[in-house]
C-alpha cells in the first residue's frame, strides 16, 4: 500500500473519503499523532490494531469534536464528570466513562468503559466535524515504539501500512493525554500528562494517581513496554553520572537534557530540550526519535520539580526500561 502525506483542506477531504470507505488514517493532535478509524465499526477498529501490531486487549480512545457528542459515546455522564469535561475539554485529557451501546467492545478491549477525548488541534477537530462520527485512535506508532509528534515520525513507522497521513506540523503538547478514569466512584489518573493531579483536584476532590501493581492494572495499556527507542536508553540522576558514563563508554552517545543540565557538557551529541515544563514535554519524544537515529546509547536527565516534569519522566522511565543510574 502506498502511504500519502498531505496537508490542509485537500488532506481533510481525502481523509474523509478514506474514512467513509472504512479505511484508517493518521491525523495530528496537540498531544501526539493518532491513527483513526470509525469508532462505531468493529471491522475498521480491527484494522487499527493490525496496522500498529497492537495487542487486542489494549483499549482505544474515542475522539470527537464537541461536548454535545459525548452522550453518543458514554452511557452516563455524572456531575463530577461534567465538571471535568467543562474544565479541560477540548484539550489533552481523556476521560474514561461507562460506554454506550454504540461503541463496540473491539474499541474498549472488552471493557464496559470507554476513553473519550476532544482534541484541541484545529485540523483534528475540522476532520472530526466533517466526518460526523467519532474516531477510535491510538497513537500512530508501531506498538512498543515511541509516540509520533510529527508526520515524519508516523511515516517512519507506518509507511506502507496505512493509506494517508495528514501533516499538521509538530504536536505542541508533545506527550499523550492524561487519562482520568471516572467510570467508578473514585476518580483515578491512569496515565499522567500535562493536565496534572493538582489541576484536576482544583475542579473535583479526591482524585488519586494510579499506583498499583503492574499485574492488575485497570488500564491494560500500562502492562506493555511502551515508547522504547531502538537503542539502549538510561536515565541519569546527575551531571556527574552523565560525565562518568561519557568517559567510560566508547560508543556514539546522545545526552538529552534541560538547557541548564547540558550546558557545559562536551564530547557527545547533545539534545537540549529547554527548561520550562511545556518545552520539556513538547521536545522529549522528538529528542528520543532523533537520538535513536544517530547514536548507540542514549542518556536522559532525570528531571524533577513539578507534576508536569513527573509526567514526562513517566515516559522517559519506560523508554529507559526503568534503568536509572545514580
Ligand atoms: O493523547 C492521546 O491520548 C493520544 C492521541 C492520539 O489522542 N492517544 C493515545 O492513545 O495515546 P493510546 O492508545 O496510545 O493510549 C491510550 C491509553 C492506553 O494506555 C489505554 O490502555 C488507555 O488509554 N485506555 C483507553 N481506554 C481505556 C479504558 N476504557 N479504560 C482504561 N484505560 C483506557
Ligand atoms: Mg500509544
Tab-separated table of C-alpha atoms and ligand atoms in Angstrom, residues 52 54 138-139 141 147 176 191 226-227, ligand 2:
chain	number	residue	atom	x	y	z
A	52	UNK	CA	0.065	-0.921	14.676
A	54	UNK	CA	-1.132	-3.660	18.844
A	138	UNK	CA	-4.390	5.214	19.489
A	139	UNK	CA	-1.076	6.979	18.971
A	141	UNK	CA	3.254	4.496	16.100
A	147	UNK	CA	4.838	8.004	20.054
A	176	UNK	CA	-0.046	11.757	25.368
A	191	UNK	CA	-1.803	7.946	32.842
A	226	UNK	CA	5.910	1.417	25.508
A	227	UNK	CA	7.809	4.230	23.924
B	2	LIG	MG1	0.372	4.802	22.452
